[in-house]
Amino acid sequence: MITREQIFRAAQTIAVPVLLGLVARQIWGDQKETTPPSLYLPLLADIDFVPRKLPVTYREVPDFDAFGRVSALQLNGTTADKPDVTAVVLNWSRFPNVMLITSLLCGSWLEGTIAEVLIWNNSPRKLSHEDFKNTGCPKSKLRIHNAPYNVLFQARYLACAQANTKHCFIQDDDYLVRSEIVQTLYARITEPGAPSAIHLLPPHEHLSTTLREIHVPAQDESHISDIHTSFAWLGHGTMLRRSEAQNFLGLLRYVKATSEEMKMADIFFTILSNRVPEVWFDQGFELGGGLPFTVGSEGDERNKNYTLRATQHLESLTRCGRASCDDPVDGAQQARSKLPYITLDPSYAPDRRTRAACRGAACVLETNIRTLPAQISHTASHARDILVSELKNAAILGELGKENYLEHPPSNAVDMKTATVFRSLNHATQGDMLLLDTLTDIGNAQEWTTVELVWLVDVVTESILRSCTFEWSTDNITWTVVSHTPVCYDTNQEAAIDGAQVPLRECSVQMLLGSSALHLRATGRYFRARLGEDQDERWTISEIWLRGF
């Protein structure tokens, strides 16, 4: 039986530290965590990874001092009241890269997006917060997990599944992703109806994902679902929901994936979703260093073998809802309609637009302009035909088509490099569309009364633009047609096209007009051009941007 004296002593034990803490707080105040500044900021600035003022014109005229551009910094706070993303970075053999990446992810420019940086250390060398003292990342924001052994790609999903946030940003340790693009991914994935994951890919990987896209109709009514899938890597930068990682791991356990398959989880992630992944052309920066995971023909052959294993699982799941349709049904596999992660929806249809993340500003370029020949086929008899389909489609594309895809992707039109261009594969066609999404109503970001959509193009594309209708929208549903036409001027900028330096013209279209006298801000989020008739030339676009005052 507990005595009064024991109760009194217990109360003293609890109360004394509490009272001392209150007195100390009254005398010295709350002691905030102090973090030394990052030693990597000068390097990030040198490689143009620190937000800066963006050019509003490429003309040598003084008339644009009052103009500005929507920047990435103005996106903060528009998607949530507090940051809700855990950045997951795997470390193996490139620790200097990991420190640079950590410094970027912990930067002030991502305070409204990144809540925590989780370093999953697959290396046998243990890491501590002391190793990151020069990154500028506070201990409260940095979590380090020293894995007992190397679980390869599976680590991404294990880390994301235990995150304290609803979203995860995943990247490899040999790539640097711009802060404004991380913001853009977060803004997009938190919208209603958004995909569960968005992948950034460089042009060569984007091409492979696109050529591998495959659609297999269900053979008969006994099959649960059609197949719609492709493969996309995650290491170049991927934003996904935490629930996606949790459900994906649940599906791998359901199909009784081997330990080796679990380690190669990246190859299974998009294929087993039975959804064509949303992939964007990126603006990434390759860091290199260390030894890449996929090396030579041996690495390629390994990846192909696991890709075919993934399609075997997918074929069984879409046919009978089990890991193997030849196995007897047990109680755990009867509720086939409740499978985690995989989409078994007969009404599913992939999105056909091509997207590219903007550099320098938080925005997305979307277009329906063809980057592949119309003869490309994505229909097959079996999911395991995915690699054969890629080879067939690559042959249809040809070397010239491949070169255009790799050298002149849509991302070139929003990379702030005037010497690079986005070039269509074929002549401009009626219905061609280019859209710039600023991710938030510009009326919330700027007190502008005038907004212009600006293009840096060759003289041929200038002519194409004069056959376009220009529109703006706040919801991407209802569009307002603009009555103004492009106004174009010479610049001193040139772009390299087919081995020749081509002069560029700056064309602007007034999209919105408010009133400073009536305190009416210009509003709008989506701005697009639609071509009204076929043209005999190809699109060639150096840059697209919005400016206003």
XYZ file of C-alpha atoms in Angstrom:
549
model
C 0.000 0.000 0.000
C 1.337 3.439 -0.968
C 1.844 5.774 1.992
C 1.397 9.560 2.103
C 5.150 9.963 2.563
C 5.834 8.060 -0.661
C 3.307 10.195 -2.536
C 4.928 13.367 -1.142
C 8.415 12.243 -2.194
C 7.195 11.369 -5.695
C 5.605 14.809 -6.026
C 8.889 16.431 -4.958
C 10.791 14.395 -7.540
C 8.531 15.664 -10.316
C 7.956 19.222 -9.091
C 11.542 20.311 -8.364
C 12.859 19.919 -11.955
C 9.722 21.554 -13.303
C 10.102 24.569 -10.970
C 13.815 24.886 -11.764
C 12.997 24.785 -15.462
C 10.408 27.559 -15.072
C 12.850 29.732 -13.121
C 15.597 29.183 -15.708
C 13.203 30.080 -18.492
C 12.263 33.295 -16.727
C 15.918 34.269 -16.297
C 17.482 33.157 -19.596
C 14.448 32.647 -21.834
C 13.961 29.744 -24.253
C 17.289 28.561 -25.611
C 16.904 28.178 -29.363
C 18.968 25.713 -31.303
C 21.934 27.428 -32.917
C 23.115 26.075 -36.255
C 26.339 27.227 -37.923
C 25.794 28.665 -41.419
C 26.266 26.353 -44.368
C 29.723 26.328 -45.923
C 28.154 25.168 -49.172
C 26.199 28.344 -49.957
C 28.991 29.879 -52.075
C 29.173 26.694 -54.135
C 25.393 26.589 -54.574
C 25.506 30.222 -55.687
C 28.336 29.520 -58.141
C 26.316 26.797 -59.876
C 23.171 28.985 -59.870
C 21.200 26.982 -57.305
C 20.419 29.969 -55.076
C 17.247 31.943 -55.952
C 18.003 35.208 -57.733
C 16.293 37.953 -59.678
C 15.199 36.720 -63.084
C 15.533 38.623 -66.369
C 12.270 40.086 -67.681
C 13.544 40.817 -71.204
C 16.391 39.967 -73.538
C 16.105 43.285 -75.364
C 18.662 45.978 -74.636
C 16.155 48.646 -73.633
C 15.640 50.467 -70.304
C 11.836 50.322 -70.422
C 11.398 47.240 -68.228
C 12.674 48.439 -64.867
C 9.153 48.273 -63.413
C 8.552 44.727 -64.656
C 9.071 41.569 -62.632
C 8.607 37.796 -62.861
C 6.845 35.361 -60.552
C 9.628 33.649 -58.623
C 9.837 30.483 -56.576
C 10.002 32.349 -53.266
C 6.467 33.650 -53.694
C 5.080 30.115 -53.749
C 5.877 29.488 -50.075
C 2.801 29.233 -47.921
C 0.333 28.741 -50.746
C -0.001 24.963 -50.399
C -0.128 24.486 -46.644
C 0.263 26.290 -43.352
C 3.390 24.309 -42.529
C 5.908 22.230 -44.507
C 4.723 18.700 -45.165
C 7.530 16.982 -47.086
C 10.251 14.641 -45.856
C 13.284 14.610 -48.155
C 14.816 11.134 -48.357
C 18.426 10.863 -49.493
C 20.282 7.554 -49.736
C 23.984 7.542 -48.913
C 26.398 4.892 -50.114
C 29.663 6.072 -51.702
C 29.184 9.790 -52.418
C 29.078 11.432 -49.004
C 30.465 14.820 -50.227
C 27.477 14.960 -52.595
C 25.103 14.126 -49.737
C 26.382 17.086 -47.729
C 25.810 19.451 -50.675
C 22.324 18.032 -51.255
C 21.496 18.349 -47.542
C 22.623 21.978 -47.547
C 20.276 22.723 -50.454
C 17.308 20.881 -48.936
C 17.796 22.638 -45.582
C 18.103 26.065 -47.219
C 15.814 28.928 -46.246
C 14.216 28.829 -49.697
C 12.594 25.465 -48.846
C 11.423 26.278 -45.314
C 7.808 26.290 -46.482
C 8.154 22.887 -48.139
C 10.711 20.585 -46.468
C 9.907 19.631 -42.879
C 12.668 17.063 -42.404
C 15.667 15.643 -44.247
C 16.119 11.907 -43.669
C 19.535 10.502 -44.553
C 19.305 6.747 -44.991
C 22.872 5.530 -44.701
C 23.418 2.246 -46.539
C 27.182 2.560 -46.086
C 29.017 0.548 -43.404
C 30.595 3.827 -42.197
C 28.252 5.203 -39.534
C 27.115 8.821 -39.765
C 26.205 11.328 -37.042
C 24.978 14.913 -36.866
C 28.582 15.977 -36.386
C 29.273 14.900 -39.987
C 26.662 17.429 -41.171
C 27.688 20.378 -38.995
C 28.759 22.463 -42.009
C 25.572 21.956 -44.037
C 23.506 24.563 -42.180
C 20.940 21.887 -41.343
C 19.692 22.040 -37.715
C 19.603 18.797 -35.758
C 15.858 19.206 -35.316
C 15.417 19.008 -39.099
C 17.954 16.279 -39.867
C 17.314 12.599 -39.160
C 20.010 9.992 -39.771
C 19.327 6.285 -40.071
C 22.371 4.016 -40.114
C 21.118 0.832 -41.741
C 22.616 -2.435 -40.400
C 23.190 -3.545 -44.007
C 22.644 -2.248 -47.538
C 19.036 -2.746 -48.653
C 19.587 -0.776 -51.892
C 16.457 0.870 -53.367
C 14.085 -0.611 -50.808
C 15.469 1.941 -48.360
C 13.612 4.776 -50.112
C 10.224 3.260 -49.373
C 11.084 2.135 -45.853
C 12.223 5.694 -45.100
C 9.176 7.336 -46.674
C 6.791 4.893 -44.986
C 8.028 6.030 -41.557
C 8.054 9.752 -42.384
C 6.248 12.219 -40.124
C 4.821 14.040 -43.136
C 2.230 13.118 -45.752
C 4.655 13.558 -48.652
C 8.192 12.491 -49.484
C 10.755 13.833 -51.896
C 13.184 11.135 -53.011
C 16.480 11.560 -54.839
C 19.816 9.849 -55.412
C 23.157 11.119 -54.123
C 24.549 11.920 -57.590
C 21.918 14.498 -58.593
C 21.035 18.021 -57.503
C 17.428 19.184 -57.873
C 16.593 22.885 -57.874
C 14.648 24.210 -54.915
C 11.982 25.869 -57.059
C 11.295 22.526 -58.729
C 10.879 20.796 -55.364
C 8.334 23.504 -54.542
C 6.619 22.958 -57.883
C 6.326 19.216 -57.332
C 4.849 19.790 -53.879
C 2.346 22.335 -55.163
C 1.162 19.997 -57.907
C 0.906 16.793 -55.861
C -1.219 18.463 -53.175
C -3.881 19.513 -55.686
C -7.202 17.628 -55.979
C -6.991 14.858 -58.551
C -3.193 14.968 -58.670
C -1.178 11.821 -59.367
C 0.191 9.955 -56.366
C 3.770 10.362 -57.595
C 5.572 12.709 -60.010
C 8.969 11.759 -61.439
C 11.636 14.110 -62.781
C 13.661 12.606 -65.604
C 16.449 13.796 -67.906
C 15.620 13.511 -71.625
C 17.245 10.091 -72.213
C 15.372 8.504 -69.292
C 12.159 10.332 -70.231
C 12.445 8.858 -73.719
C 12.924 5.329 -72.384
C 9.886 5.664 -70.103
C 7.775 6.991 -72.981
C 8.840 4.285 -75.430
C 8.163 1.555 -72.830
C 4.595 2.688 -72.151
C 2.392 -0.334 -72.757
C -1.333 -1.069 -72.808
C -2.648 -4.650 -72.798
C -6.409 -5.217 -73.125
C -7.866 -7.879 -70.850
C -8.082 -11.141 -72.814
C -11.526 -12.057 -71.519
C -14.004 -11.335 -68.737
C -12.121 -13.548 -66.305
C -9.325 -10.963 -66.177
C -9.770 -8.291 -63.525
C -8.258 -5.392 -65.421
C -6.471 -4.140 -68.502
C -2.768 -3.326 -68.148
C -1.477 0.247 -68.424
C 2.095 0.733 -67.327
C 5.664 1.816 -67.932
C 8.908 2.086 -65.988
C 10.466 5.244 -64.509
C 13.395 5.724 -62.150
C 12.933 7.727 -58.940
C 16.480 8.897 -58.251
C 16.439 12.025 -60.409
C 13.842 13.475 -58.056
C 10.371 12.127 -57.244
C 7.595 13.539 -55.100
C 5.152 10.958 -53.748
C 2.615 10.516 -51.027
C 3.707 8.609 -47.942
C 0.700 6.330 -48.412
C 2.103 5.308 -51.821
C 5.293 4.007 -50.217
C 3.328 2.210 -47.502
C 0.902 0.618 -49.954
C 3.693 -0.335 -52.341
C 5.562 -2.178 -49.599
C 2.283 -3.872 -48.698
C 1.852 -5.073 -52.293
C 5.416 -6.426 -52.409
C 4.681 -8.438 -49.280
C 1.395 -9.623 -50.802
C 3.111 -11.008 -53.908
C 5.773 -12.543 -51.647
C 8.600 -10.651 -53.300
C 12.013 -12.138 -52.611
C 14.614 -10.213 -50.637
C 16.467 -9.506 -53.887
C 13.284 -8.176 -55.493
C 12.686 -5.974 -52.450
C 16.173 -4.508 -52.819
C 15.408 -3.704 -56.484
C 12.112 -2.036 -55.514
C 12.574 0.921 -57.881
C 12.068 -1.348 -60.892
C 8.776 -2.632 -59.440
C 7.383 0.713 -58.234
C 5.872 2.151 -61.409
C 5.270 -1.157 -63.212
C 3.164 -2.673 -60.410
C 1.072 0.477 -60.020
C -0.696 -0.364 -63.301
C -0.674 3.345 -64.055
C 1.424 5.165 -66.631
C 3.688 7.272 -64.383
C 3.595 11.048 -64.607
C 7.073 12.046 -65.718
C 8.389 15.584 -66.233
C 11.432 16.707 -68.140
C 13.788 17.973 -65.462
C 16.313 20.790 -64.997
C 18.647 18.654 -62.923
C 22.357 18.899 -62.304
C 24.456 15.741 -62.353
C 27.015 15.580 -59.563
C 28.744 12.319 -60.466
C 31.366 10.817 -58.198
C 31.474 7.351 -56.716
C 30.481 4.235 -58.605
C 27.059 4.146 -60.300
C 24.777 1.229 -59.482
C 24.089 0.265 -63.096
C 27.428 -0.305 -64.829
C 27.919 -1.849 -68.261
C 26.087 -4.705 -69.917
C 25.919 -6.723 -66.693
C 23.988 -3.980 -64.916
C 21.674 -3.476 -67.894
C 20.976 -7.212 -68.054
C 20.176 -7.313 -64.330
C 17.716 -4.425 -64.697
C 16.034 -6.117 -67.671
C 15.608 -9.361 -65.718
C 13.946 -7.564 -62.800
C 11.762 -5.595 -65.217
C 10.448 -8.873 -66.634
C 9.881 -10.195 -63.104
C 7.813 -7.095 -62.351
C 5.680 -7.632 -65.464
C 5.081 -11.269 -64.449
C 3.719 -10.087 -61.103
C 1.608 -7.475 -62.892
C 0.112 -9.998 -65.295
C -0.966 -12.239 -62.411
C -2.392 -9.382 -60.359
C -4.448 -7.984 -63.243
C -5.634 -11.440 -64.251
C -6.643 -13.049 -60.945
C -5.549 -10.678 -58.157
C -2.950 -13.072 -56.788
C 0.813 -13.452 -56.899
C 0.392 -16.509 -59.115
C -2.817 -17.584 -60.798
C -1.629 -21.207 -60.731
C -1.520 -21.309 -56.933
C -4.599 -22.374 -54.959
C -6.635 -19.528 -53.495
C -6.170 -19.012 -49.767
C -8.127 -16.793 -47.401
C -5.602 -13.996 -47.555
C -5.944 -13.690 -51.344
C -9.699 -13.945 -51.819
C -10.462 -10.214 -51.480
C -8.786 -9.384 -54.765
C -10.578 -6.029 -55.127
C -8.816 -4.729 -52.021
C -5.248 -5.057 -53.229
C -2.982 -2.258 -52.030
C -1.290 0.179 -54.400
C -2.168 -1.318 -57.792
C -4.908 0.320 -59.882
C -7.488 -2.135 -61.230
C -9.828 0.410 -62.773
C -11.258 -0.314 -66.243
C -11.980 3.390 -66.771
C -8.348 4.449 -66.274
C -6.901 6.598 -69.085
C -3.386 8.092 -69.124
C -2.729 11.806 -69.513
C -1.230 12.611 -72.912
C 0.305 15.992 -72.140
C 4.065 16.462 -71.922
C 5.347 18.484 -68.959
C 8.574 20.211 -68.035
C 9.552 21.847 -64.749
C 10.673 25.483 -64.989
C 14.096 26.623 -63.896
C 14.329 29.779 -61.798
C 10.586 30.187 -61.248
C 7.975 27.888 -59.762
C 5.985 26.899 -62.830
C 5.253 24.024 -65.198
C 5.207 24.027 -68.993
C 2.587 21.738 -70.518
C 2.146 20.915 -74.186
C 0.416 18.477 -76.510
C 2.897 19.103 -79.340
C 4.103 15.764 -80.645
C 7.618 14.715 -79.697
C 7.206 11.200 -81.142
C 5.955 9.924 -84.534
C 2.282 9.047 -84.844
C 3.313 5.498 -85.804
C 4.573 4.786 -82.285
C 2.478 1.988 -80.758
C 1.860 1.344 -77.068
C -0.492 -1.625 -77.498
C 0.808 -5.139 -76.820
C -0.396 -8.650 -76.090
C 1.443 -9.108 -72.806
C 3.039 -6.908 -70.150
C 6.284 -8.834 -70.640
C 6.502 -7.269 -74.116
C 7.514 -3.983 -72.502
C 11.195 -4.187 -73.517
C 10.419 -5.440 -77.026
C 7.982 -2.545 -77.479
C 10.686 -0.094 -76.470
C 13.025 -1.457 -79.144
C 10.309 -1.390 -81.831
C 9.300 2.160 -80.963
C 12.924 3.292 -80.912
C 13.348 1.943 -84.445
C 10.262 3.865 -85.575
C 11.601 7.043 -83.965
C 14.940 6.681 -85.752
C 18.219 8.401 -85.029
C 17.087 11.853 -86.173
C 13.947 11.658 -84.044
C 15.969 10.473 -81.069
C 18.447 13.310 -81.514
C 15.624 15.867 -81.592
C 14.055 14.346 -78.439
C 17.325 14.453 -76.523
C 18.733 17.747 -77.796
C 15.548 19.838 -78.052
C 13.139 18.742 -75.277
C 10.334 21.006 -73.952
C 12.433 21.732 -70.839
C 14.713 23.856 -73.045
C 11.891 26.389 -73.340
C 11.923 27.054 -69.570
C 15.600 26.587 -68.674
C 16.685 30.290 -68.763
C 19.280 29.400 -71.415
C 18.693 31.319 -74.614
C 21.067 29.120 -76.616
C 18.866 26.014 -76.172
C 15.509 25.451 -77.860
C 12.466 23.215 -77.736
C 11.806 21.982 -81.244
C 8.801 19.983 -82.390
C 9.363 16.757 -84.281
C 6.951 17.696 -87.079
C 5.379 20.807 -88.549
C 3.098 22.841 -86.305
C -0.431 21.413 -86.397
C -3.881 22.840 -85.718
C -4.687 22.306 -82.045
C -1.076 22.475 -80.871
C -1.035 23.982 -77.402
C 1.559 25.347 -74.999
C 0.488 26.224 -71.458
C 2.338 27.865 -68.582
C 1.036 27.052 -65.093
C 2.270 29.473 -62.403
C 0.868 27.176 -59.648
C -0.934 29.988 -57.864
C -3.069 32.910 -58.951
C -0.617 35.684 -59.785
C -2.942 38.082 -58.008
C -1.867 36.352 -54.786
C 1.814 36.653 -55.641
C 2.074 40.103 -57.189
C 0.181 43.382 -57.194
C 0.389 43.491 -60.969
C -2.070 45.313 -63.197
C -0.486 44.133 -66.463
C 0.675 40.628 -67.371
C 2.441 39.596 -70.561
C 3.233 36.141 -71.934
C 6.660 36.412 -73.541
C 8.364 34.199 -76.121
C 11.942 34.073 -77.405
C 11.673 32.418 -80.834
C 13.040 32.319 -84.363
C 11.270 34.190 -87.181
C 9.484 31.038 -88.318
C 7.893 30.447 -84.926
C 7.033 34.146 -84.761
C 4.843 33.512 -87.790
C 3.280 30.473 -86.093
C 2.469 32.548 -83.003
C 0.556 35.035 -85.158
C -1.824 32.200 -86.047
C -2.443 31.342 -82.385
C -5.238 32.197 -79.993
C -4.029 33.317 -76.554
C -6.078 32.561 -73.437
C -5.885 32.645 -69.653
C -7.748 30.848 -66.871
C -7.895 30.652 -63.103
C -9.084 27.013 -62.958
C -7.873 25.348 -66.203
C -11.518 24.839 -67.161
C -13.018 28.185 -68.112
C -10.832 30.174 -70.508
C -10.848 33.830 -71.485
C -9.643 34.707 -74.980
C -7.200 37.598 -75.258
C -7.791 40.161 -78.006
C -4.159 41.215 -78.292
C -1.709 39.809 -80.837
C 2.065 39.262 -80.476
C 4.356 42.270 -80.639
C 7.881 41.240 -81.648
C 11.324 42.867 -81.557
C 14.879 41.912 -82.423
C 17.303 40.801 -79.715
C 21.035 40.117 -79.681
C 20.386 36.486 -78.653
C 21.043 33.454 -80.831
C 20.372 29.730 -80.576
C 22.201 26.799 -82.136
C 19.871 24.936 -84.516
C 21.132 22.275 -86.928
C 24.678 23.517 -86.515
C 23.841 27.144 -87.324
C 23.415 30.202 -85.097
C 19.862 31.471 -85.537
C 18.855 34.989 -84.375
C 15.985 35.161 -81.883
C 13.066 37.563 -81.627
C 11.230 38.504 -78.435
C 7.460 38.396 -78.830
C 5.045 39.451 -76.093
C 1.269 39.203 -75.763
C -0.683 41.254 -73.224
C -2.711 38.640 -71.359
C -4.262 40.619 -68.486
C -4.932 44.237 -67.691
C -6.072 45.468 -64.285
C -6.383 48.982 -62.887
C -4.112 50.579 -60.320
C -6.589 53.428 -59.918
C -9.374 51.013 -58.983
C -6.984 48.741 -57.061
C -7.831 45.869 -59.390
C -5.031 43.313 -59.587
C -4.521 41.144 -62.622
C -5.551 37.566 -61.819
C -4.968 34.215 -63.479
C -2.918 31.057 -63.083
C -2.892 29.324 -66.471
C -1.751 31.018 -69.667
C -1.727 29.302 -73.042
C -1.389 29.601 -76.808
C -3.460 27.409 -79.172
C -2.695 27.098 -82.879
C -5.670 27.634 -85.172
C -4.358 26.169 -88.425
C -1.659 23.886 -89.774
C 1.721 25.406 -90.582
C 4.538 24.321 -92.885
C 7.281 24.823 -90.295
C 8.315 23.363 -86.930
C 8.009 25.031 -83.543
C 11.365 26.416 -82.342
C 11.135 28.047 -78.897
C 14.075 29.275 -76.850
C 12.190 30.618 -73.808
C 8.644 31.197 -72.511
C 7.928 33.282 -69.409
C 5.480 35.665 -67.752
C 6.268 39.220 -66.785
C 4.194 42.008 -65.320
C 4.078 45.239 -63.366
